[in-house]
mmCIF file of C-alpha atoms in Angstrom:
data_model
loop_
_atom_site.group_PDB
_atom_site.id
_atom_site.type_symbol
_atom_site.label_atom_id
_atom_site.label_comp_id
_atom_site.label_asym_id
_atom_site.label_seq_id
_atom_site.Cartn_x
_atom_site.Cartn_y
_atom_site.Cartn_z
ATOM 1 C CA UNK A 1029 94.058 31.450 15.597
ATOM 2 C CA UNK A 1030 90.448 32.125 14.480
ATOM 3 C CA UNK A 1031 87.552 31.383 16.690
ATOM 4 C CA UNK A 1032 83.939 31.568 16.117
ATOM 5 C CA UNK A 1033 82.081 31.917 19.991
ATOM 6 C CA UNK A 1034 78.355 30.982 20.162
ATOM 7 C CA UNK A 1035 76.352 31.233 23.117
ATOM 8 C CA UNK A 1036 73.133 30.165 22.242
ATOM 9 C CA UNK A 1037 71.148 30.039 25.492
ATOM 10 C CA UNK A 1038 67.416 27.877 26.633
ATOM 11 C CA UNK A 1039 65.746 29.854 29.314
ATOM 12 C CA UNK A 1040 68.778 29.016 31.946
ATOM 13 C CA UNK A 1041 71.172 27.058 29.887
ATOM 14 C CA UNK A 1042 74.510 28.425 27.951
ATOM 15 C CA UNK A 1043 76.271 26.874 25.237
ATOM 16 C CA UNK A 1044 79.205 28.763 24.074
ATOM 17 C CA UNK A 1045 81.028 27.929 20.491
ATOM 18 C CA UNK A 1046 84.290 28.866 19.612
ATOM 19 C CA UNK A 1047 85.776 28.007 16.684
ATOM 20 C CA UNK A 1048 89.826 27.641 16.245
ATOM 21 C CA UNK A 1049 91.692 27.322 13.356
ATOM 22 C CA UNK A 1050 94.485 25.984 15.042
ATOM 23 C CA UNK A 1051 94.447 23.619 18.176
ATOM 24 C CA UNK A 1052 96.251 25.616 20.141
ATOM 25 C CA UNK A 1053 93.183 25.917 22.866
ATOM 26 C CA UNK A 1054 90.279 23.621 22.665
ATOM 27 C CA UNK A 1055 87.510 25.930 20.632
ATOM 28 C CA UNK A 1056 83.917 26.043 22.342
ATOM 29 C CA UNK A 1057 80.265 26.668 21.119
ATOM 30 C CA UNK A 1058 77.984 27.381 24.040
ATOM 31 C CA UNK A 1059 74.447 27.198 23.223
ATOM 32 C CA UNK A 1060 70.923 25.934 24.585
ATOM 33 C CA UNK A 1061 69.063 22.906 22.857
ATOM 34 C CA UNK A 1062 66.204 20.857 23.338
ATOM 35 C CA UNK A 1063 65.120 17.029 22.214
ATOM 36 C CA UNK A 1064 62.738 17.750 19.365
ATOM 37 C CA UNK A 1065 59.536 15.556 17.997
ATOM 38 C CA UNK A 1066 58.162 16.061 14.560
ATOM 39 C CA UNK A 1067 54.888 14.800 13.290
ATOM 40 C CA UNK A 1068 54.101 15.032 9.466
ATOM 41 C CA UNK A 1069 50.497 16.137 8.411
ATOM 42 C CA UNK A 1070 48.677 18.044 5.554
ATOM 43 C CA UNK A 1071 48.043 20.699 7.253
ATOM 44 C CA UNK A 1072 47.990 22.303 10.646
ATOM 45 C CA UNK A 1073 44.805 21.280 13.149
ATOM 46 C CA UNK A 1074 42.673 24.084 14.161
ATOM 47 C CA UNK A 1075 42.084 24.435 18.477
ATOM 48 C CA UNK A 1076 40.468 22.019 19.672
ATOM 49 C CA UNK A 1077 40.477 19.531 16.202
ATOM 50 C CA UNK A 1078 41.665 15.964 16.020
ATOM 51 C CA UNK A 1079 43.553 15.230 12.704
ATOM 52 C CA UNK A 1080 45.274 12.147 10.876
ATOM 53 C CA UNK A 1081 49.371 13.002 10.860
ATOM 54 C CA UNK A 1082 51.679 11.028 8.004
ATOM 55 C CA UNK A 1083 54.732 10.508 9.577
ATOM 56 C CA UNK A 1084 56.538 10.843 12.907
ATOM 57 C CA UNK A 1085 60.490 11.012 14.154
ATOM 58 C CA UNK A 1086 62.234 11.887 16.746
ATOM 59 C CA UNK A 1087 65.487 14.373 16.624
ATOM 60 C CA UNK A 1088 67.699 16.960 17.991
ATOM 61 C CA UNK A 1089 66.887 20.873 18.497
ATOM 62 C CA UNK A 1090 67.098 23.378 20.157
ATOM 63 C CA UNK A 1091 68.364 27.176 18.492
ATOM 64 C CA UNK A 1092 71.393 27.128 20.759
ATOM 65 C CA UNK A 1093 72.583 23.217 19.470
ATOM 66 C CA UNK A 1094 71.589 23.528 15.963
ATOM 67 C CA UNK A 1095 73.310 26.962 15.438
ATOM 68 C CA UNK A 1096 76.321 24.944 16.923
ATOM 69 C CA UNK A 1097 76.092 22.231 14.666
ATOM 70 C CA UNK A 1098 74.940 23.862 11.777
ATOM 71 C CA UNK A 1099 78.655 25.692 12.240
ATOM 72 C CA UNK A 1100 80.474 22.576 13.138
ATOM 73 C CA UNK A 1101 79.128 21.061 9.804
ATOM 74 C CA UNK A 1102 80.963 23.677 8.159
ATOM 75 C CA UNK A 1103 84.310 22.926 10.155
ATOM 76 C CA UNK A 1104 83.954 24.745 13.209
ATOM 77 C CA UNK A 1105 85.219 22.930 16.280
ATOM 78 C CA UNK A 1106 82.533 23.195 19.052
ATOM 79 C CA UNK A 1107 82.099 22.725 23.067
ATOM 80 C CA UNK A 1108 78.804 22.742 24.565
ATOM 81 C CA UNK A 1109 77.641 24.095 28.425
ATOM 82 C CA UNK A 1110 74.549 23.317 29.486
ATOM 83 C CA UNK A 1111 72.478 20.801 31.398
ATOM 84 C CA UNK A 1112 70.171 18.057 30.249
ATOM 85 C CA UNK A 1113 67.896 15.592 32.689
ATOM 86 C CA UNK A 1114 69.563 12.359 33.626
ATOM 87 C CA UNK A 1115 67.034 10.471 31.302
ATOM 88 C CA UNK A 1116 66.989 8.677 27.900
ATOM 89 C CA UNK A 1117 66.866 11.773 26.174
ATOM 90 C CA UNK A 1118 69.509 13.261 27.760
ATOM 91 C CA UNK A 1119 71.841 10.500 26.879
ATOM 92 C CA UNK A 1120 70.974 10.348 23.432
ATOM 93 C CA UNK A 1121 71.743 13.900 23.298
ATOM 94 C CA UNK A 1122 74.837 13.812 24.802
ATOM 95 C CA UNK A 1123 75.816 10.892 22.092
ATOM 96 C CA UNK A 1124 74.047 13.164 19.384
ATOM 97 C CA UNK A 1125 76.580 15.470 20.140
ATOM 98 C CA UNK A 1126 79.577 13.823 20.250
ATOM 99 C CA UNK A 1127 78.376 12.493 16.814
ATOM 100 C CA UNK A 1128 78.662 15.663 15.288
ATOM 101 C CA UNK A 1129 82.242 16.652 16.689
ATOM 102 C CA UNK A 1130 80.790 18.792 19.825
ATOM 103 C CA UNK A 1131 82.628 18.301 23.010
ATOM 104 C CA UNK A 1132 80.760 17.294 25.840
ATOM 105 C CA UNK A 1133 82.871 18.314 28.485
ATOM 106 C CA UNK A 1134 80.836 20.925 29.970
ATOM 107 C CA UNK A 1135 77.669 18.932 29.670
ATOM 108 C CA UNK A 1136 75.799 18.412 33.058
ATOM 109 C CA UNK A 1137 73.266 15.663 33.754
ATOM 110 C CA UNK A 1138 70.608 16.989 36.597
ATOM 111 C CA UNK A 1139 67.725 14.157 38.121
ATOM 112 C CA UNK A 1140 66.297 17.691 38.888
ATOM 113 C CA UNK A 1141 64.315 17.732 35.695
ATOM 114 C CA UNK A 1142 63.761 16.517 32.843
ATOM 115 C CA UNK A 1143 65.457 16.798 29.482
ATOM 116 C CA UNK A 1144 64.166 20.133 27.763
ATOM 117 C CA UNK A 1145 61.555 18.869 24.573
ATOM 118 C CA UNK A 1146 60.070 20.475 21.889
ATOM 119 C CA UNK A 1147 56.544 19.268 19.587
ATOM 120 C CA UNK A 1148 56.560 20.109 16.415
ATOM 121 C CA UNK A 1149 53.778 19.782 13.773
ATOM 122 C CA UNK A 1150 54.761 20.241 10.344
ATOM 123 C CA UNK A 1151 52.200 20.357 6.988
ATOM 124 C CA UNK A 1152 52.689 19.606 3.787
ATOM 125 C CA UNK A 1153 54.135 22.991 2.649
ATOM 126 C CA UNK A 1154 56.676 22.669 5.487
ATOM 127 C CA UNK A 1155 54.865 25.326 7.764
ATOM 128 C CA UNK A 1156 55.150 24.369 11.469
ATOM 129 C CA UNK A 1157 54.214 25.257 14.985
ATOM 130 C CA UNK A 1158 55.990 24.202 17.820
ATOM 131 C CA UNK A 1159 55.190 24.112 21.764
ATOM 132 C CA UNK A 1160 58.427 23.623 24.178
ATOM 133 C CA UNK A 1161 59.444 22.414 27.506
ATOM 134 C CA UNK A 1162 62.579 23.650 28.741
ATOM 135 C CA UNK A 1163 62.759 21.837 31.462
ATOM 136 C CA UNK A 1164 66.769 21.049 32.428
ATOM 137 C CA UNK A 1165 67.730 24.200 30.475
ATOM 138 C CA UNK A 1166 66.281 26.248 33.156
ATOM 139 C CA UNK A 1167 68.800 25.697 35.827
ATOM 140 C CA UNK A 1168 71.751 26.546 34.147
ATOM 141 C CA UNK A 1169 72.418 30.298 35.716
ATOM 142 C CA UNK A 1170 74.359 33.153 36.055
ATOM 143 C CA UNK A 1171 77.118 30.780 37.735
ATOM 144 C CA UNK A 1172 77.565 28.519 35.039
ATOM 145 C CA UNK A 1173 78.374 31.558 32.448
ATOM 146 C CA UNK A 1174 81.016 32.770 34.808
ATOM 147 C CA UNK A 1175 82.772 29.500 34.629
ATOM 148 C CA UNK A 1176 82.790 29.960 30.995
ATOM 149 C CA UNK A 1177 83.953 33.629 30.877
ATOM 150 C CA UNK A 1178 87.878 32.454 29.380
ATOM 151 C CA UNK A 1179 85.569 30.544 26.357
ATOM 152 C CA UNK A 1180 83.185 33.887 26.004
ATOM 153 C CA UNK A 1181 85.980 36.291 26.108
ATOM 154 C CA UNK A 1182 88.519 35.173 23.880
ATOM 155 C CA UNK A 1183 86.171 34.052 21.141
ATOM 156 C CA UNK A 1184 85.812 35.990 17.512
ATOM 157 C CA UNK A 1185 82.293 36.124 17.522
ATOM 158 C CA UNK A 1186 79.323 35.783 20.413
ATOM 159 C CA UNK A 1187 75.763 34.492 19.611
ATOM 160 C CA UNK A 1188 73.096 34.818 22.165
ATOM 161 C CA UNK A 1189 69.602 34.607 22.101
ATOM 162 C CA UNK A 1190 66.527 35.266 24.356
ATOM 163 C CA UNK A 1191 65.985 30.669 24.879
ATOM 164 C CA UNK A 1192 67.038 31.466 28.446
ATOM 165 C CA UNK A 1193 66.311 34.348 31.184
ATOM 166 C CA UNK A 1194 66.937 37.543 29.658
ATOM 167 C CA UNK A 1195 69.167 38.935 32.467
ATOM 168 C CA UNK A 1196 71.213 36.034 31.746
ATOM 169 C CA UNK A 1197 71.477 35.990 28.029
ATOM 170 C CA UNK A 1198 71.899 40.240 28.339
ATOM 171 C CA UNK A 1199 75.227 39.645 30.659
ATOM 172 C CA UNK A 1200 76.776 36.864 28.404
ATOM 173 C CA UNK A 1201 76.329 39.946 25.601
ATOM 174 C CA UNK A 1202 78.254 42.583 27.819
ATOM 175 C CA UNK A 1203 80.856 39.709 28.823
ATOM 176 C CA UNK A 1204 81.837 39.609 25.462
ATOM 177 C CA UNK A 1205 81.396 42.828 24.248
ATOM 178 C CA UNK A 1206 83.876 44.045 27.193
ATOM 179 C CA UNK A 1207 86.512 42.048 25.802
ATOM 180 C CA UNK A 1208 86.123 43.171 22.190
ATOM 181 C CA UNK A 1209 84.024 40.100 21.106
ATOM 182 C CA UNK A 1210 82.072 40.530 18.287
ATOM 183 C CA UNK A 1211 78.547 40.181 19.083
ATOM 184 C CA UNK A 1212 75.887 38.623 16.935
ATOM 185 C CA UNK A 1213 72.200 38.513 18.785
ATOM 186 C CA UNK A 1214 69.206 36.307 17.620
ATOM 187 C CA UNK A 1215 66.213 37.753 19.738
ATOM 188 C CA UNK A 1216 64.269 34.686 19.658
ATOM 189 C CA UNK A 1217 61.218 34.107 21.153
ATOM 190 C CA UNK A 1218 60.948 37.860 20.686
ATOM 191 C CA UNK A 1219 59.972 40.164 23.440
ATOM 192 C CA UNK A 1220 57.414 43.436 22.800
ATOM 193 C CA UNK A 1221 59.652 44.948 25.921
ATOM 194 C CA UNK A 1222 62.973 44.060 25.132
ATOM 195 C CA UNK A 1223 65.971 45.663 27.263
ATOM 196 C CA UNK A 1224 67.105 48.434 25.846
ATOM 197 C CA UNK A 1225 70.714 47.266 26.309
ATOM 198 C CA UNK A 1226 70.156 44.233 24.227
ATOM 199 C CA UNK A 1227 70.061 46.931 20.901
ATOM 200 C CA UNK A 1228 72.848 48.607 22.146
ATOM 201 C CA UNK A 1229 75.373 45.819 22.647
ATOM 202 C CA UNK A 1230 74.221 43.969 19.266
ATOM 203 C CA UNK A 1231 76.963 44.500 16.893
ATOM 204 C CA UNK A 1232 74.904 42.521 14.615
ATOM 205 C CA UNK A 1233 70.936 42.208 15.130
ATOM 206 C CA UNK A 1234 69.636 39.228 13.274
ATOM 207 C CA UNK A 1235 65.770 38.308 13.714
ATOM 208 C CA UNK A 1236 62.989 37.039 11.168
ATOM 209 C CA UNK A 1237 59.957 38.789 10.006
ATOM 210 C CA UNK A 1238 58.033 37.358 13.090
ATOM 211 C CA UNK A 1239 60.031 38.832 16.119
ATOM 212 C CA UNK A 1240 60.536 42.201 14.403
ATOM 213 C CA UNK A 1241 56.925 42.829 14.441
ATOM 214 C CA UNK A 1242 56.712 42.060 17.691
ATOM 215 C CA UNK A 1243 60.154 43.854 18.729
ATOM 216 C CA UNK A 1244 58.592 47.185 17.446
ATOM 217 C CA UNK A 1245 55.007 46.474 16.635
ATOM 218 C CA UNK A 1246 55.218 47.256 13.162
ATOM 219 C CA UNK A 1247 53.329 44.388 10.532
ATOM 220 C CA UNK A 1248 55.435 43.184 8.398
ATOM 221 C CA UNK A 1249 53.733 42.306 4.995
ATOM 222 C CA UNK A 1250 56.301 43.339 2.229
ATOM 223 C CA UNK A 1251 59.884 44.837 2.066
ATOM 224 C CA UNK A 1252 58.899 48.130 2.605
ATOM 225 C CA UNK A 1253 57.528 47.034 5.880
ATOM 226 C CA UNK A 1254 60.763 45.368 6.672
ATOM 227 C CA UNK A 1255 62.637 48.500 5.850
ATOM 228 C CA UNK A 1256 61.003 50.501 8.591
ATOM 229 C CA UNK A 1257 61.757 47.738 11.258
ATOM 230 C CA UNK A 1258 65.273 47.672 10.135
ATOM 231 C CA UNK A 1259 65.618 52.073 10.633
ATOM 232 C CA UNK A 1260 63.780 51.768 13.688
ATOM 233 C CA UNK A 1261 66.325 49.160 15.206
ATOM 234 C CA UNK A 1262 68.809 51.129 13.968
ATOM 235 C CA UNK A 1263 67.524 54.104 16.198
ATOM 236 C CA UNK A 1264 67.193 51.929 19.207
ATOM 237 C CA UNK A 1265 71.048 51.554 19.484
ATOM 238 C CA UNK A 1266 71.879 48.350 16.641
ATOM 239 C CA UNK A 1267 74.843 48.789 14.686
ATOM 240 C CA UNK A 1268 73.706 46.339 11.776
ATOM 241 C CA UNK A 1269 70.711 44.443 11.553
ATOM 242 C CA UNK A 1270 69.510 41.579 9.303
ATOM 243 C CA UNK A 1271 65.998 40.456 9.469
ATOM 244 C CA UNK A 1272 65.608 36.726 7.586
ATOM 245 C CA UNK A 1273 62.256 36.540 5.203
ATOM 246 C CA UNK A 1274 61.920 32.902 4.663
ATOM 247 C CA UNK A 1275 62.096 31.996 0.991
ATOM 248 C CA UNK A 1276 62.420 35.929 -0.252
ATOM 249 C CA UNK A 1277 65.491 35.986 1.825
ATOM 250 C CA UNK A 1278 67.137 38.972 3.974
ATOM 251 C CA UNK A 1279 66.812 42.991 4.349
ATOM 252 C CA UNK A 1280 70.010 44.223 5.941
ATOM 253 C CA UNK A 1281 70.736 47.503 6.701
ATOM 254 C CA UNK A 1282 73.028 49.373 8.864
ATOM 255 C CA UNK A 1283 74.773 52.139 10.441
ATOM 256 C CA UNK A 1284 77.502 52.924 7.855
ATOM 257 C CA UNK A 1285 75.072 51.709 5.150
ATOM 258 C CA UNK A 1286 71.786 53.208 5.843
ATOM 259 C CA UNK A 1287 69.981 52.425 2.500
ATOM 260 C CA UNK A 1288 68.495 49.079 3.320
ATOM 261 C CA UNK A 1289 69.572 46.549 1.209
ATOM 262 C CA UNK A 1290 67.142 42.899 -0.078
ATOM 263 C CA UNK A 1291 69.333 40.002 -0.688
ATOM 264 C CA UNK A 1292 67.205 37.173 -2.518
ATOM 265 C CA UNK A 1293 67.224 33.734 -1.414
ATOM 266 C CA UNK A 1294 67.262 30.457 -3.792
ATOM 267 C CA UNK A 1295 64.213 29.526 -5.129
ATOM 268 C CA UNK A 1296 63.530 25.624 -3.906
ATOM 269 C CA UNK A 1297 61.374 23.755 -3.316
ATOM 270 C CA UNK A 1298 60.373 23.694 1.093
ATOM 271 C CA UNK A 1299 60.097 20.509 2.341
ATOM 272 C CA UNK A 1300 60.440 21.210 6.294
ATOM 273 C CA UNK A 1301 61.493 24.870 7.312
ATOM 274 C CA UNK A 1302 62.174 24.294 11.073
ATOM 275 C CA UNK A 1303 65.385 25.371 12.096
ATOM 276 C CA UNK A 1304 66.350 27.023 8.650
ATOM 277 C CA UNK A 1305 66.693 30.471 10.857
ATOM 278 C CA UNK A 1306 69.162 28.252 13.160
ATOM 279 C CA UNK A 1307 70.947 26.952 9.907
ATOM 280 C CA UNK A 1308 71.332 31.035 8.650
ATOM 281 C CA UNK A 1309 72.659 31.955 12.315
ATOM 282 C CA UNK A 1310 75.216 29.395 12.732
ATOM 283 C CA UNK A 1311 76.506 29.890 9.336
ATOM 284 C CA UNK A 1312 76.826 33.681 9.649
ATOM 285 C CA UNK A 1313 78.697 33.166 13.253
ATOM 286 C CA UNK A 1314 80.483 30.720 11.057
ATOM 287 C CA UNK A 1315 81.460 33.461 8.253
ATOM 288 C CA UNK A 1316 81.898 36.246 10.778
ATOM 289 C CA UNK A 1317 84.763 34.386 12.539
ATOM 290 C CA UNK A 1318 86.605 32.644 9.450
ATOM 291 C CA UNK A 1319 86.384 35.274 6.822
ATOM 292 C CA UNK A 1320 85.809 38.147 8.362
ATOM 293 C CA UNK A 1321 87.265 40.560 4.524
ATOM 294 C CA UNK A 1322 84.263 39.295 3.045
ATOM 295 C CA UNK A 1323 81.306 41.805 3.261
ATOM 296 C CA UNK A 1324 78.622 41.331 5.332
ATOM 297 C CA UNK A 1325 76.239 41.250 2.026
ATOM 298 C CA UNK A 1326 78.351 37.972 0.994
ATOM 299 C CA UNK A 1327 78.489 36.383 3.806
ATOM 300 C CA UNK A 1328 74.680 36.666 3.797
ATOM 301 C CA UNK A 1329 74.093 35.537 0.396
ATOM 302 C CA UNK A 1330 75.853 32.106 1.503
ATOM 303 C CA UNK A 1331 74.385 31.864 4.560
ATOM 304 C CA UNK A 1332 70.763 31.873 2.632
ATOM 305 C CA UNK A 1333 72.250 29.462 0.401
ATOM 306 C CA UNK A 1334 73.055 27.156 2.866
ATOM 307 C CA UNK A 1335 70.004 27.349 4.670
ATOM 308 C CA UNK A 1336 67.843 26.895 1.463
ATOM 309 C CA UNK A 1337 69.737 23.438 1.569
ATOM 310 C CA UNK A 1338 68.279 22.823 4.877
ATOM 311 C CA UNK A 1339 64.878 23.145 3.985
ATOM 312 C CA UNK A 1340 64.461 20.848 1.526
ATOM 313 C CA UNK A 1341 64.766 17.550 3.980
ATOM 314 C CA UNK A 1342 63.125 16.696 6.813
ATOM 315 C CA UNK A 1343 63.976 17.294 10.789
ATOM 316 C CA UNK A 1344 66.705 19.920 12.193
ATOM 317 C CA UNK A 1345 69.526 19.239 12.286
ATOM 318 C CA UNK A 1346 69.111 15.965 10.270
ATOM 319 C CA UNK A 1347 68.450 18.742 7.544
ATOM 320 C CA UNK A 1348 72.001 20.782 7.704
ATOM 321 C CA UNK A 1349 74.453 20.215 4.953
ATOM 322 C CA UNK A 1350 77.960 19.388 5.780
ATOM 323 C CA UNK A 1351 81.087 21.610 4.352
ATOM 324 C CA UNK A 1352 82.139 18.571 2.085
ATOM 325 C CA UNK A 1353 78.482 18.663 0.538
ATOM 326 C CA UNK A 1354 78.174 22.371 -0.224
ATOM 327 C CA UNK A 1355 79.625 24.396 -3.857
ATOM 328 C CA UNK A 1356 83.225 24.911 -2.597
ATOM 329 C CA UNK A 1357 82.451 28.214 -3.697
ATOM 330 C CA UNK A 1358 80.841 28.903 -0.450
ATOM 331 C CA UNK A 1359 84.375 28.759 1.636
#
């Protein structure tokens, strides 16, 4: 039995995903997600500035869900904690989920809030920015990981991120790491004053260009740049970290291989990057759990593969490739 755990968490929501080869127990992903509008324009408006957009669609987000489905795609078998509002978005994500093989048995409906949203304004080179509402997410707590401890602490692999309270995100992290869980930690949105004890329970430290700057308040311009936030999380207590550079790939570097090393990405064409970071994460938690011989360097090299796939279509999770539609090289 293999299984792939993430817990991908929205400021007070858990999702935990574990994947099983075998059907032996029912595998779980627990992770945090959020209903997501897009609107299509040239370019990005500056404060204050009314502009013309070119198209507009609603879909599914959220780092927590599309790490889940991003690994489901590739044949993980996922379960999902967390709470949505007891409103039309809600129910379409519930269905959304189902859709893509994600048990909803630990999905909670609240009329205490509202489904947690996300606006998102993409241009024409597929740069975007993105304002969210958590709303529902926010009252999933402490409590509701503790129900889920069995799911956290017999899974291969743990993903957490900072989408809910910190505290909260910081304990599912020890949960698993004090059962011999593998722990993979996406530190995004990134804090300047991080807990210490998130660097120190990361077995594997994955954040783009973006929160690494502000994780240790070095600018990041070129891969020299990107070396020196790599050694520095290194020194705060990381056992191997991987910061994602957009279309010139990854920098990885870590404790038993301190020369940092630049794995390139495929050169395509962008189209929409949101949610190709989400796309890289749940591919690695994928690759972590299922082939764990392969080197860490492979697995990366496939996991920016599979990304570049996702951004070169529109929306989130509309973008991610299925297993059946990727080289069969990949698995």
């Amino acid at each position: 039995v293999q299984r792939a755990l993430c817990i991908q968490q929205f400021r007070g929501c858990v999702w935990t995903a574990e994947r099983l080869c075998c059907s032996a127990t029912l595998s779980a992903v627990a992770f945090i997600f959020h209903i997501l509008t897009d609107n299509f324009t040239t370019r990005l408006p500056r404060a204050g500035e009314t502009i013309l957009g070119q198209k507009f669609f609603i879909g599914f987000g959220g780092k927590g869900a599309n790490q889940c489905v991003q690994s489901a795609r590739l044949g993980a078998k996922t379960s999902l904690i967390c709470k949505v509002g007891k409103d039309s978005f809600g129910n379409d994500y519930v269905a959304n989920l189902k859709k893509n093989g994600v048990s909803t048995a630990f999905v909670g409906q609240t009329a205490d809030a509202v489904t947690g949203t996300a606006s998102i304004i993409v241009n024409s080179e597929g740069q975007n920015v993105i304002v969210i509402v958590p709303g529902a997410n926010l009252l999933l707590s402490s409590e509701d990981l503790k129900r889920a401890s069995d799911i956290i602490c017999k899974a291969k692999v743990a993903v957490c991120q900072l989408e809910i309270t910190p505290a909260v995100s910081l304990e599912a992290l020890k949960m698993a790491r004090a059962s011999g869980v593998k722990t993979l930690f996406n530190p995004a949105p990134a804090l300047a004053d991080l807990d210490p004890e998130f660097y120190t329970h990361s077995d594997i430290f994955c954040c783009n260009e973006t929160e690494a700057e502000i994780l240790t308040g070095i600018p990041v311009g070129n891969l020299e740049d990107t070396e020196k936030v790599g050694r520095l999380l290194l020194e705060r207590g990381c056992k191997l970290v991987i910061v994602t550079l957009g279309a010139e790939g990854c920098m990885m570097i870590s404790v038993e291989e301190p020369i940092p090393k630049h794995v390139p990405a495929e050169k395509v064409r962008a189209v929409d990057t949101t949610g190709a970071g989400d796309s890289f994460v749940g591919a690695l938690a994928f690759y972590l759990a299922h082939y764990p011989e392969l080197p860490v360097e492979e697995m990366v090299r496939k996991c920016n593969y599979i990304a570049s796939v996702s951004v070169q279509a529109s929306g989130t999770q509309s973008s991610y490739p299925y297993r059946k539609d990727l080289p069969q090289d990949l698995f």
